Amino acid sequence: MIIVTRSQATSEERQQVVELVLRLAGSQRPISAITMQERQVITIDGNNLDAQAHAALSQHSAVERIVSTQTPYQLVSRAFQSEDSLVMVGDLPGSQPVTIGGAAPVIIAGPCAVESREQLMEIARAVKDAGAQVLRGGAFKPRTSPYQFQGLGVEGLRFLAEAREETGLPVITEVMEPDMVDVVVQYADILQIGSRNMQNFPLLQAAGSHPARRPVMLKRGFASTIDEWLLAAEYIVAAGNPNVILCERGIRSFDPYTRNLLDLTCVPLLHELTHLPVIVDPSHATGRRELVPTMSRAAIAAGAHGLILETHIDPDSALCDGRQSITPEQLQTIAQQTRLVAQIMSDPAVLDYVA
Ligand code: PEP
Ligand code: MN
């Protein structure tokens, strides 16, 4: 259940409402109280306040609305917010801002890992020329084996900042532990929380409660249900950061032909369940670069708000995930084709033209 105060409510009135909720719900039940669009938004698990308690709350002059959700996640649900969320990306100086969640798909591209200054700068220029609006690059890499390249760490973050300065592309990079959120926020326009960390609750809370409210791209755990994923997103929002972007990156299945199974069904399903933007990652989903263009078009046709594509100047020599990395030339074709696909879906005039 979500209780929203009026935007004009004074801080004393807000506090009164929080205290009333605590009294009615019982002080043992965890609640979240955050500010969203100038309103105090208080969330309690479940809808089981009795009719009397419900009436007491709705009669309080500072309460604007009470929302009962039928789902375990609340703030990220469509029941709470019917309009799509738009996440503004590009807070840091030198970034050319971009909005994720609207009709125009956003292309995020770059190497799996930042390997060197030269490698990153060359790829950053090439992906920009190919039509990308955000640069990706892992500085901290969660590798399955401890003997694989682990990333350049903070040095990699500095190279990302330099690439942003030169190209104007906002950057996204992974943060793997709660204590590093503050450091990564100084460099990244979007914090990536990876598949392996989707249920790292202290990390979700740290990314959610950081005062910068930096956008977070939350990748789906490779064996996570949609409810688990949305509850992980709820942790970030309930901690105070509404700027969450979901990323479908494939789930584990039984057929070794592809690295994962790209669950495109989740895209229209998520649009029904949540107001958060959805990005698709065909690189990790397929593990094979020859499948990436087709699955990129399919993802946008399914309603994804954008794509994240591993791109490398020389994919075969990449230190990480080369097999699934495309070249800037392939990226350019994907960017052009997917923008056309999105236009066909959002602009009926295009259909008249084709007919
Ligand atoms: C990545 O984006 O390079 C990555 C490690 O992704 P995932 O967490 O989806 O495996
Ligand atoms: Mn990768």
XYZ file of C-alpha atoms and ligand atoms in Angstrom:
366
model
C 0.000 0.000 0.000
C 1.308 3.455 -0.900
C 0.296 6.701 0.793
C 1.115 9.898 -1.083
C 0.987 13.305 0.568
C 0.020 16.513 -1.206
C 2.885 18.513 -2.683
C 1.854 21.515 -0.539
C 2.000 19.531 2.723
C 4.368 21.081 5.255
C 7.199 19.039 6.724
C 5.263 18.813 10.017
C 2.229 17.413 8.187
C 4.412 14.900 6.340
C 5.897 13.803 9.622
C 2.414 13.457 11.120
C 1.392 11.180 8.244
C 4.500 9.015 8.681
C 3.770 8.701 12.398
C 0.137 7.866 11.726
C 1.156 5.145 9.271
C 3.622 3.711 11.787
C 0.960 3.724 14.484
C -1.660 2.106 12.247
C 0.629 -0.425 10.607
C 2.458 -1.416 13.774
C 5.991 -0.242 14.416
C 7.449 -3.664 13.567
C 6.511 -3.408 9.905
C 9.197 -1.827 7.741
C 8.008 1.196 5.817
C 9.771 3.340 3.291
C 9.245 7.108 3.257
C 10.818 9.002 0.384
C 10.279 12.231 -1.512
C 9.141 11.919 -5.116
C 8.021 14.873 -7.226
C 7.758 17.064 -4.129
C 5.499 14.562 -2.392
C 6.128 12.327 0.559
C 5.575 8.755 -0.588
C 5.157 6.186 2.161
C 5.093 2.485 1.334
C 4.088 -0.443 3.528
C 4.094 -4.052 2.443
C 0.661 -5.514 1.713
C -2.758 -3.879 1.574
C -3.994 -5.140 4.874
C -4.648 -2.000 6.850
C -8.184 -2.380 8.172
C -11.030 -0.142 6.974
C -10.762 2.060 10.047
C -7.049 2.644 9.541
C -7.642 3.304 5.854
C -10.322 5.867 6.701
C -8.099 7.570 9.279
C -5.377 7.985 6.676
C -7.593 9.159 3.845
C -9.183 11.760 6.133
C -5.845 13.341 6.955
C -5.715 16.699 5.179
C -2.143 16.129 3.954
C -2.922 12.828 2.208
C -3.465 13.122 -1.551
C -4.065 9.471 -2.447
C -3.749 5.931 -1.201
C -2.820 3.275 -3.749
C -3.458 -0.413 -3.167
C -1.247 -2.538 -5.374
C -1.931 -6.206 -6.109
C 1.741 -6.972 -6.694
C 4.623 -7.511 -4.247
C 6.500 -4.576 -5.797
C 4.774 -1.262 -5.345
C 6.587 1.942 -6.327
C 7.749 0.438 -9.626
C 4.254 -0.857 -10.475
C 1.938 0.506 -13.150
C -0.765 0.661 -10.490
C 1.243 3.365 -8.735
C 2.258 5.287 -11.858
C 0.392 4.855 -15.120
C 2.695 7.011 -17.294
C 6.046 5.662 -18.484
C 9.020 6.896 -16.482
C 11.533 8.953 -18.394
C 15.063 8.681 -17.055
C 17.301 11.657 -17.805
C 20.896 10.609 -18.332
C 23.967 12.826 -18.517
C 24.320 14.688 -15.202
C 28.063 15.026 -15.273
C 29.866 17.986 -16.856
C 30.606 17.436 -20.541
C 27.733 14.985 -21.107
C 25.218 15.499 -23.887
C 22.033 14.530 -22.032
C 19.735 11.823 -23.334
C 16.344 10.574 -22.155
C 15.708 6.853 -21.760
C 12.094 5.709 -21.845
C 10.602 7.691 -24.730
C 9.653 6.622 -28.251
C 13.158 7.093 -29.698
C 15.364 4.087 -28.881
C 18.636 4.884 -27.134
C 21.755 3.088 -28.299
C 24.402 2.358 -25.686
C 27.614 0.915 -27.110
C 31.240 0.319 -26.264
C 33.597 -2.411 -25.179
C 32.779 -5.027 -22.588
C 35.830 -3.856 -20.634
C 37.951 -0.729 -20.677
C 41.295 -2.225 -21.736
C 43.480 0.856 -22.229
C 43.145 4.592 -22.796
C 43.808 4.216 -26.550
C 41.347 1.330 -26.952
C 38.569 3.240 -25.196
C 39.129 6.566 -26.959
C 39.185 4.903 -30.361
C 36.011 2.930 -29.666
C 34.273 5.968 -28.112
C 34.839 8.040 -31.257
C 33.763 5.160 -33.499
C 30.533 4.367 -31.616
C 29.620 8.034 -31.556
C 30.084 8.273 -35.316
C 28.000 5.108 -35.694
C 25.061 6.694 -33.855
C 25.439 5.651 -30.200
C 24.242 8.124 -27.550
C 25.819 6.509 -24.479
C 29.251 4.884 -24.060
C 29.577 1.637 -22.125
C 32.768 0.152 -20.694
C 33.437 -1.990 -17.646
C 36.161 -0.762 -15.288
C 35.335 -3.361 -12.622
C 34.562 -6.707 -14.266
C 32.688 -9.507 -12.501
C 34.441 -12.455 -14.161
C 33.469 -16.078 -13.690
C 37.116 -17.113 -13.263
C 39.584 -15.318 -10.986
C 42.232 -15.765 -13.721
C 40.338 -13.694 -16.301
C 40.947 -9.960 -16.858
C 39.326 -8.164 -13.929
C 39.261 -4.644 -15.395
C 41.424 -1.560 -14.847
C 39.489 -0.359 -11.787
C 39.610 3.365 -10.980
C 42.056 3.985 -13.843
C 39.346 2.684 -16.187
C 36.864 5.134 -14.649
C 39.267 7.995 -15.431
C 39.512 6.893 -19.057
C 35.720 6.809 -19.271
C 35.554 10.388 -17.962
C 38.113 11.421 -20.556
C 36.123 9.744 -23.329
C 33.011 11.627 -22.185
C 34.917 14.911 -22.203
C 36.052 14.362 -25.754
C 32.898 12.888 -27.293
C 30.125 14.266 -25.074
C 28.748 10.747 -24.660
C 27.396 10.030 -21.160
C 28.991 6.868 -19.782
C 27.687 3.739 -18.086
C 29.881 1.428 -16.049
C 29.370 -1.348 -13.536
C 29.559 -0.940 -9.768
C 30.077 -4.225 -7.937
C 30.077 -3.329 -4.260
C 28.252 -0.912 -1.965
C 31.419 0.826 -0.800
C 32.322 1.725 -4.384
C 29.043 3.506 -5.232
C 30.395 6.848 -4.057
C 33.508 6.497 -6.225
C 31.689 5.306 -9.362
C 29.091 8.113 -9.015
C 31.935 10.611 -9.490
C 32.625 9.221 -12.971
C 29.512 7.494 -14.329
C 26.337 8.999 -15.750
C 24.619 5.621 -15.247
C 25.534 2.995 -12.641
C 25.243 -0.534 -13.975
C 24.287 -3.273 -11.542
C 25.164 -6.550 -13.217
C 23.282 -9.790 -13.527
C 25.365 -11.467 -10.829
C 24.553 -8.678 -8.390
C 20.855 -8.213 -9.097
C 20.016 -9.431 -5.605
C 22.970 -7.891 -3.816
C 20.647 -6.006 -1.490
C 23.275 -3.813 0.209
C 24.440 -2.731 -3.270
C 20.856 -1.957 -4.368
C 20.352 0.074 -1.208
C 23.624 1.941 -1.649
C 22.784 2.850 -5.268
C 19.276 3.847 -4.193
C 20.214 5.982 -1.234
C 23.146 7.867 -2.764
C 22.211 11.575 -2.727
C 23.188 12.015 -6.405
C 20.266 9.780 -7.411
C 22.367 8.742 -10.392
C 20.394 6.591 -12.886
C 20.869 2.865 -12.315
C 20.621 0.210 -15.028
C 19.604 -3.000 -13.284
C 20.398 -6.108 -15.323
C 18.209 -9.129 -14.859
C 19.769 -11.948 -12.861
C 20.377 -14.865 -15.211
C 18.051 -17.074 -13.203
C 15.691 -14.447 -11.835
C 11.957 -14.259 -12.236
C 10.325 -11.028 -13.281
C 8.922 -10.544 -9.770
C 12.389 -10.950 -8.240
C 13.767 -8.465 -10.762
C 11.058 -5.892 -10.082
C 11.500 -6.329 -6.323
C 15.218 -5.675 -6.789
C 14.270 -2.484 -8.670
C 11.874 -1.666 -5.825
C 14.816 -1.724 -3.379
C 16.524 1.054 -5.343
C 13.380 3.177 -5.672
C 12.284 2.612 -2.056
C 15.738 3.780 -0.953
C 15.062 7.112 -2.683
C 16.240 6.821 -6.292
C 13.435 6.651 -8.875
C 15.869 6.652 -11.840
C 15.945 2.943 -12.595
C 16.275 1.348 -16.037
C 15.725 -2.391 -16.445
C 17.947 -4.421 -18.766
C 17.035 -7.863 -20.112
C 20.305 -9.671 -20.858
C 19.183 -13.250 -21.327
C 18.431 -15.982 -18.848
C 20.123 -19.329 -18.437
C 18.663 -22.186 -20.450
C 19.619 -25.679 -21.591
C 20.807 -25.153 -25.161
C 24.515 -24.317 -25.480
C 24.142 -22.801 -28.985
C 23.516 -19.411 -27.406
C 25.144 -18.058 -24.250
C 21.730 -17.313 -22.749
C 18.125 -17.280 -23.872
C 16.910 -13.789 -24.777
C 13.536 -13.450 -23.096
C 11.874 -10.909 -25.368
C 8.469 -11.770 -23.953
C 9.491 -9.915 -20.846
C 9.544 -6.612 -22.731
C 5.774 -6.247 -23.398
C 5.103 -7.964 -20.078
C 7.206 -5.416 -18.217
C 5.364 -2.587 -19.970
C 2.190 -3.991 -18.452
C 3.652 -4.439 -14.970
C 5.937 -1.445 -14.527
C 6.456 2.154 -15.631
C 10.261 1.745 -15.716
C 12.122 1.874 -19.048
C 13.409 -1.392 -20.498
C 16.667 -1.860 -22.400
C 17.725 -5.085 -24.141
C 21.274 -6.459 -24.263
C 21.500 -8.802 -27.274
C 25.260 -9.211 -26.748
C 25.171 -11.116 -23.443
C 21.836 -12.689 -24.367
C 23.154 -14.420 -27.494
C 26.914 -14.565 -26.952
C 27.342 -14.580 -30.756
C 27.906 -11.450 -32.787
C 26.157 -12.807 -35.888
C 22.887 -12.982 -33.938
C 23.120 -9.470 -32.514
C 21.676 -7.468 -35.472
C 18.554 -9.634 -35.769
C 17.872 -9.703 -32.044
C 18.430 -5.933 -31.872
C 15.690 -5.355 -34.434
C 13.449 -7.849 -32.667
C 14.017 -6.156 -29.286
C 12.991 -2.756 -30.598
C 9.996 -4.302 -32.378
C 9.026 -5.857 -29.018
C 8.988 -2.366 -27.484
C 12.404 -1.981 -25.862
C 13.407 1.629 -25.165
C 16.952 0.973 -26.262
C 19.841 -1.432 -26.699
C 23.184 -1.986 -25.036
C 25.646 -3.453 -27.536
C 29.195 -4.597 -26.925
C 31.274 -3.017 -29.650
C 35.004 -3.295 -30.318
C 37.366 -2.067 -33.033
C 38.981 -5.510 -33.136
C 36.499 -7.914 -31.488
C 38.707 -10.979 -31.894
C 41.434 -9.446 -29.751
C 39.086 -8.133 -27.040
C 40.131 -9.039 -23.479
C 36.532 -9.795 -22.607
C 33.467 -11.019 -24.527
C 34.981 -10.627 -28.013
C 32.844 -13.426 -29.464
C 29.700 -11.370 -28.893
C 31.162 -7.969 -29.746
C 30.215 -6.244 -32.981
C 32.245 -3.734 -34.995
C 31.366 -0.034 -35.286
C 30.255 -0.691 -38.888
C 27.746 -3.289 -37.700
C 26.657 -0.895 -34.968
C 25.902 1.792 -37.531
C 23.594 -0.529 -39.475
C 21.846 -1.646 -36.284
C 21.354 1.972 -35.171
C 19.835 2.925 -38.511
C 17.599 -0.124 -38.797
C 16.325 -0.048 -35.221
C 15.482 3.651 -35.451
C 13.390 2.849 -38.528
C 11.669 -0.012 -36.713
C 10.851 2.306 -33.800
C 9.530 4.957 -36.164
C 7.238 2.483 -37.894
C 5.774 1.571 -34.529
C 5.346 5.066 -33.138
C 4.390 7.096 -36.200
C 1.299 5.980 -38.143
C 2.264 8.365 -40.962
C 5.182 6.056 -41.783
C 2.696 3.256 -42.481
C 0.699 5.505 -44.851
C 3.932 6.310 -46.646
C 4.839 2.625 -47.038
C 1.316 1.780 -48.268
C 28.495 -6.638 -18.908
O 27.599 -5.830 -19.230
O 29.628 -6.641 -19.378
C 28.122 -7.735 -17.975
C 29.025 -8.297 -17.181
O 26.842 -8.058 -18.058
P 25.953 -9.100 -17.200
O 25.970 -8.566 -15.794
O 24.609 -8.996 -17.856
O 26.573 -10.456 -17.350
Mn 30.486 -8.320 -21.326
